[in-house]
Short mmCIF file of C-alpha atoms and ligand atoms in Angstrom, two decimals:
data_model
loop_
_atom_site.label_atom_id
_atom_site.label_comp_id
_atom_site.label_asym_id
_atom_site.label_seq_id
_atom_site.Cartn_x
_atom_site.Cartn_y
_atom_site.Cartn_z
CA MET A 111 -12.78 40.29 -61.75
CA THR A 112 -14.41 40.75 -58.34
CA LYS A 113 -11.79 41.20 -55.62
CA VAL A 114 -12.48 39.77 -52.19
CA LEU A 115 -10.38 40.11 -49.03
CA VAL A 116 -10.82 37.61 -46.20
CA LEU A 117 -9.42 39.53 -43.24
CA TYR A 118 -9.15 37.69 -39.95
CA TYR A 119 -7.70 37.41 -36.48
CA SER A 120 -7.20 34.02 -34.83
CA SER A 121 -5.37 33.08 -31.64
CA TYR A 122 -5.82 29.30 -31.82
CA GLY A 123 -6.55 28.59 -35.49
CA HIS A 124 -10.32 28.09 -35.57
CA ILE A 125 -10.98 31.36 -37.39
CA GLU A 126 -7.92 30.72 -39.57
CA THR A 127 -9.51 27.44 -40.76
CA MET A 128 -12.88 29.11 -41.34
CA ALA A 129 -11.11 31.90 -43.30
CA GLU A 130 -9.59 29.37 -45.69
CA GLU A 131 -13.01 27.87 -46.35
CA MET A 132 -14.56 31.32 -46.78
CA ALA A 133 -11.90 32.03 -49.43
CA ARG A 134 -12.63 28.72 -51.13
CA GLY A 135 -16.29 29.69 -51.47
CA ALA A 136 -15.43 33.10 -52.92
CA ARG A 137 -13.09 31.45 -55.44
CA GLU A 138 -15.91 29.11 -56.47
CA ALA A 139 -17.73 32.29 -57.51
CA GLU A 140 -14.68 33.17 -59.62
CA ALA A 141 -13.53 36.03 -57.42
CA GLU A 142 -9.88 36.94 -56.98
CA VAL A 143 -9.32 36.29 -53.28
CA ALA A 144 -6.68 37.29 -50.74
CA ILE A 145 -6.53 35.95 -47.19
CA LYS A 146 -4.81 38.27 -44.73
CA ARG A 147 -4.48 38.66 -40.96
CA VAL A 148 -4.68 41.76 -38.84
CA PRO A 149 -1.52 42.39 -36.79
CA GLU A 150 -1.09 40.69 -33.41
CA ILE A 151 -0.96 43.22 -30.59
CA VAL A 152 -0.21 40.85 -27.73
CA PRO A 153 3.50 40.69 -26.77
CA ASP A 154 5.32 37.56 -28.03
CA HIS A 155 5.89 36.08 -24.58
CA VAL A 156 2.20 36.40 -23.74
CA ALA A 157 1.17 34.75 -27.03
CA GLN A 158 3.61 31.88 -26.42
CA ARG A 159 2.53 31.37 -22.81
CA ALA A 160 -1.13 31.30 -23.88
CA GLY A 161 -0.35 28.74 -26.59
CA TYR A 162 -1.36 30.92 -29.54
CA LYS A 163 -0.93 29.44 -33.01
CA VAL A 164 1.93 31.64 -34.15
CA ASP A 165 2.72 29.84 -37.43
CA GLN A 166 -0.11 31.25 -39.53
CA ARG A 167 0.59 31.46 -43.25
CA ALA A 168 -1.41 34.57 -44.15
CA ASP A 169 0.37 37.89 -44.63
CA THR A 170 -0.55 40.85 -42.48
CA ALA A 171 -2.95 43.32 -44.07
CA ALA A 172 -2.43 47.08 -44.28
CA VAL A 173 -5.33 49.46 -43.70
CA ALA A 174 -4.43 51.35 -46.88
CA GLU A 175 -5.14 48.31 -49.10
CA LEU A 176 -8.80 47.92 -48.07
CA PRO A 177 -10.18 50.15 -50.86
CA ASP A 178 -8.58 47.78 -53.41
CA TYR A 179 -11.30 45.17 -52.76
CA ASP A 180 -14.97 44.95 -53.76
CA ALA A 181 -15.82 42.92 -50.67
CA ILE A 182 -14.21 42.38 -47.28
CA ILE A 183 -15.12 39.36 -45.16
CA LEU A 184 -13.96 39.77 -41.57
CA GLY A 185 -13.40 36.91 -39.13
CA THR A 186 -12.84 37.33 -35.42
CA PRO A 187 -13.14 35.09 -32.35
CA THR A 188 -15.31 36.42 -29.57
CA ARG A 189 -13.89 38.22 -26.58
CA PHE A 190 -16.66 38.54 -23.98
CA GLY A 191 -19.32 38.71 -26.70
CA ASN A 192 -17.41 41.32 -28.67
CA MET A 193 -14.81 41.32 -31.45
CA ALA A 194 -11.18 40.65 -30.50
CA ALA A 195 -9.09 43.72 -29.65
CA GLN A 196 -6.72 42.86 -32.49
CA MET A 197 -9.55 43.32 -35.02
CA LYS A 198 -10.84 46.45 -33.29
CA ASN A 199 -7.34 47.91 -33.24
CA PHE A 200 -7.11 47.42 -37.00
CA LEU A 201 -10.57 48.86 -37.68
CA ASP A 202 -9.85 51.84 -35.44
CA GLN A 203 -7.14 52.82 -37.92
CA CYS A 204 -9.76 53.22 -40.68
CA GLY A 205 -10.63 56.81 -39.76
CA GLY A 206 -8.91 58.15 -42.87
CA LEU A 207 -10.80 55.72 -45.10
CA TRP A 208 -14.03 56.74 -43.38
CA PHE A 209 -13.25 60.45 -43.89
CA GLU A 210 -12.64 59.93 -47.60
CA ASN A 211 -15.63 57.58 -48.09
CA LYS A 212 -13.27 54.95 -49.48
CA LEU A 213 -15.31 51.94 -48.39
CA VAL A 214 -18.80 53.27 -49.16
CA GLY A 215 -20.85 50.76 -51.19
CA LYS A 216 -18.43 47.87 -50.73
CA VAL A 217 -19.71 44.59 -49.39
CA GLY A 218 -18.85 43.66 -45.79
CA SER A 219 -19.56 40.34 -44.10
CA VAL A 220 -18.53 38.74 -40.82
CA PHE A 221 -17.88 35.31 -39.28
CA THR A 222 -16.90 34.29 -35.79
CA SER A 223 -15.93 31.65 -33.27
CA THR A 224 -16.84 31.21 -29.61
CA GLY A 225 -15.61 28.84 -26.96
CA SER A 226 -19.10 27.69 -26.03
CA GLN A 227 -22.43 27.24 -27.76
CA HIS A 228 -24.10 30.32 -26.31
CA GLY A 229 -20.97 32.36 -25.78
CA GLY A 230 -21.97 35.38 -27.88
CA GLN A 231 -21.68 34.55 -31.58
CA GLU A 232 -24.40 36.92 -32.75
CA SER A 233 -23.36 39.82 -30.51
CA THR A 234 -19.78 39.43 -31.73
CA ILE A 235 -20.82 39.57 -35.39
CA LEU A 236 -23.08 42.55 -34.68
CA SER A 237 -20.19 44.38 -33.00
CA VAL A 238 -18.37 44.27 -36.34
CA HIS A 239 -21.52 45.09 -38.34
CA SER A 240 -21.75 48.43 -36.49
CA VAL A 241 -18.33 49.41 -37.78
CA LEU A 242 -19.12 48.27 -41.32
CA LEU A 243 -22.29 50.37 -41.33
CA HIS A 244 -20.40 53.46 -40.14
CA LEU A 245 -17.99 52.92 -43.02
CA GLY A 246 -20.95 52.85 -45.44
CA MET A 247 -20.54 49.21 -46.38
CA VAL A 248 -23.35 46.90 -47.53
CA VAL A 249 -23.67 44.24 -44.83
CA VAL A 250 -24.28 40.67 -45.99
CA GLY A 251 -24.95 37.70 -43.73
CA LEU A 252 -25.49 33.98 -44.24
CA PRO A 253 -28.98 33.51 -45.73
CA TYR A 254 -31.26 30.66 -44.76
CA THR A 255 -30.65 29.21 -48.20
CA PHE A 256 -27.70 27.68 -46.34
CA LYS A 257 -29.89 24.99 -44.78
CA GLY A 258 -27.14 23.72 -42.51
CA GLN A 259 -27.80 26.53 -40.03
CA MET A 260 -31.20 24.92 -39.25
CA ARG A 261 -29.70 21.61 -38.10
CA MET A 262 -30.84 20.23 -34.77
CA ASP A 263 -29.21 16.81 -34.97
CA GLU A 264 -25.80 18.06 -33.92
CA VAL A 265 -24.25 21.02 -32.12
CA THR A 266 -23.36 23.55 -34.79
CA GLY A 267 -22.47 27.17 -35.37
CA CYS A 268 -23.81 29.36 -38.23
CA SER A 269 -26.78 31.72 -38.19
CA PRO A 270 -28.27 34.34 -40.50
CA TYR A 271 -25.70 36.76 -39.05
CA GLY A 272 -22.81 34.74 -40.44
CA ALA A 273 -20.89 31.50 -40.33
CA SER A 274 -19.45 30.48 -36.98
CA THR A 275 -17.78 27.67 -35.11
CA LEU A 276 -17.40 26.49 -31.53
CA ALA A 277 -13.89 26.05 -30.22
CA ASP A 278 -14.36 23.97 -27.05
CA ASP A 279 -15.73 20.46 -26.81
CA GLY A 280 -17.37 21.12 -23.46
CA SER A 281 -14.69 19.39 -21.42
CA GLY A 282 -11.99 21.98 -21.96
CA GLY A 283 -10.70 20.10 -25.00
CA ASP A 284 -10.24 21.42 -28.49
CA ARG A 285 -13.04 21.09 -31.04
CA ARG A 286 -12.24 21.90 -34.67
CA PRO A 287 -14.75 23.47 -37.11
CA SER A 288 -17.27 20.81 -38.15
CA ALA A 289 -18.09 19.85 -41.75
CA ASN A 290 -21.37 21.75 -41.43
CA GLU A 291 -19.67 24.91 -40.16
CA LEU A 292 -17.07 24.75 -42.93
CA ALA A 293 -19.89 24.35 -45.45
CA GLY A 294 -21.49 27.49 -43.96
CA ALA A 295 -18.24 29.41 -44.39
CA ARG A 296 -17.91 28.24 -47.98
CA PHE A 297 -21.51 29.22 -48.69
CA GLN A 298 -21.00 32.69 -47.21
CA GLY A 299 -17.81 33.26 -49.20
CA ARG A 300 -19.57 32.35 -52.43
CA HIS A 301 -22.63 34.42 -51.53
CA VAL A 302 -20.57 37.52 -50.73
CA ALA A 303 -18.56 37.23 -53.95
CA GLU A 304 -21.71 36.90 -56.04
CA ILE A 305 -23.34 39.93 -54.39
CA ALA A 306 -20.15 41.98 -54.81
CA ARG A 307 -20.02 41.11 -58.49
CA ALA A 308 -23.66 42.11 -58.98
CA LEU A 309 -23.13 45.40 -57.13
CA ALA A 310 -19.97 46.25 -59.05
CA ALA A 311 -21.88 45.73 -62.31
CA GLY A 312 -24.45 48.32 -61.17
CA ARG A 313 -21.81 50.87 -60.02
CA LEU A 314 -22.78 53.59 -57.55
CA THR A 315 -22.80 57.23 -58.65
CA GLU A 316 -20.60 59.63 -56.69
CA ALA A 317 -23.65 61.03 -54.86
CA ALA A 318 -24.80 57.61 -53.67
C1 FMN B 499 -10.22 37.04 -23.16
C2 FMN B 499 -11.09 35.99 -23.79
C3 FMN B 499 -12.46 36.15 -23.75
C4 FMN B 499 -13.30 35.18 -24.31
N1 FMN B 499 -14.66 35.36 -24.25
C5 FMN B 499 -15.48 34.38 -24.67
C6 FMN B 499 -16.88 34.53 -24.57
O1 FMN B 499 -17.41 35.54 -24.15
N2 FMN B 499 -17.65 33.51 -25.02
C7 FMN B 499 -17.12 32.36 -25.52
O2 FMN B 499 -17.87 31.45 -25.87
N3 FMN B 499 -15.77 32.21 -25.68
C8 FMN B 499 -14.96 33.18 -25.27
N4 FMN B 499 -13.60 33.05 -25.44
C9 FMN B 499 -13.07 31.89 -26.19
C10 FMN B 499 -12.65 32.29 -27.60
O3 FMN B 499 -13.68 32.92 -28.30
C11 FMN B 499 -12.12 31.08 -28.37
O4 FMN B 499 -10.86 30.77 -27.81
C12 FMN B 499 -12.01 31.42 -29.84
O5 FMN B 499 -13.29 31.48 -30.41
C13 FMN B 499 -11.17 30.43 -30.63
O6 FMN B 499 -10.96 30.97 -31.92
P1 FMN B 499 -9.48 31.02 -32.52
O7 FMN B 499 -8.95 29.61 -32.46
O8 FMN B 499 -9.64 31.46 -33.95
O9 FMN B 499 -8.67 31.98 -31.73
C14 FMN B 499 -12.74 34.02 -24.93
C15 FMN B 499 -11.36 33.90 -24.98
C16 FMN B 499 -10.53 34.86 -24.43
C17 FMN B 499 -9.04 34.68 -24.49
#
């Protein structure tokens, strides 16, 4: 069975919600799916003061378990157009896996969340893609066969780079992932699982 890890960081729950939908899509493709978080690195009192959602169900992932999966789907909110430090901190502990080529040929895919519509969704996803490429992973996005990313009748996230959502409603209020954005996440999860299954069937030789 194809094994997929949805690995995310979320301060306020938007990426957490998208992660659950991503996992649902991968399960629809009959993959065995785990949803895990990267560790928080902000001190408790700072997280509380900033109103972080601290009651997230997912277990914390360990770097050492990453080679156990055929595909890893990473979710991170933007921080100034870049991935969150919590995700970068986790990925920066993958030097040993890089040295031993443990993630070469595995599928990697990314989703994100920004506060505003043009707040850096694509640059954030690309910041993670760079790391995945250095690790030798096969980067998969959200193809245009997910038609929802073409919508012009409503404000929506999602692009060929990956599923995404917008966290603010424009007046400082909270906007939750829309039905269209959740459908994009589900589509990407299914797509990644199907590609991982096809790749695993082909198997890379040691030299590849
Ligand atoms: C330090 C910091 C920097 C941020 N930078 C941006 C930004 O560049 N563009 C943007 O649209 N939103 C920005 N945001 C808003 C977050 O991306 C938003 O809170 C997040 O997408 C919500 O996802 P979450 O609920 O999963 O944490 C920033 C938030 C913080 C705390």
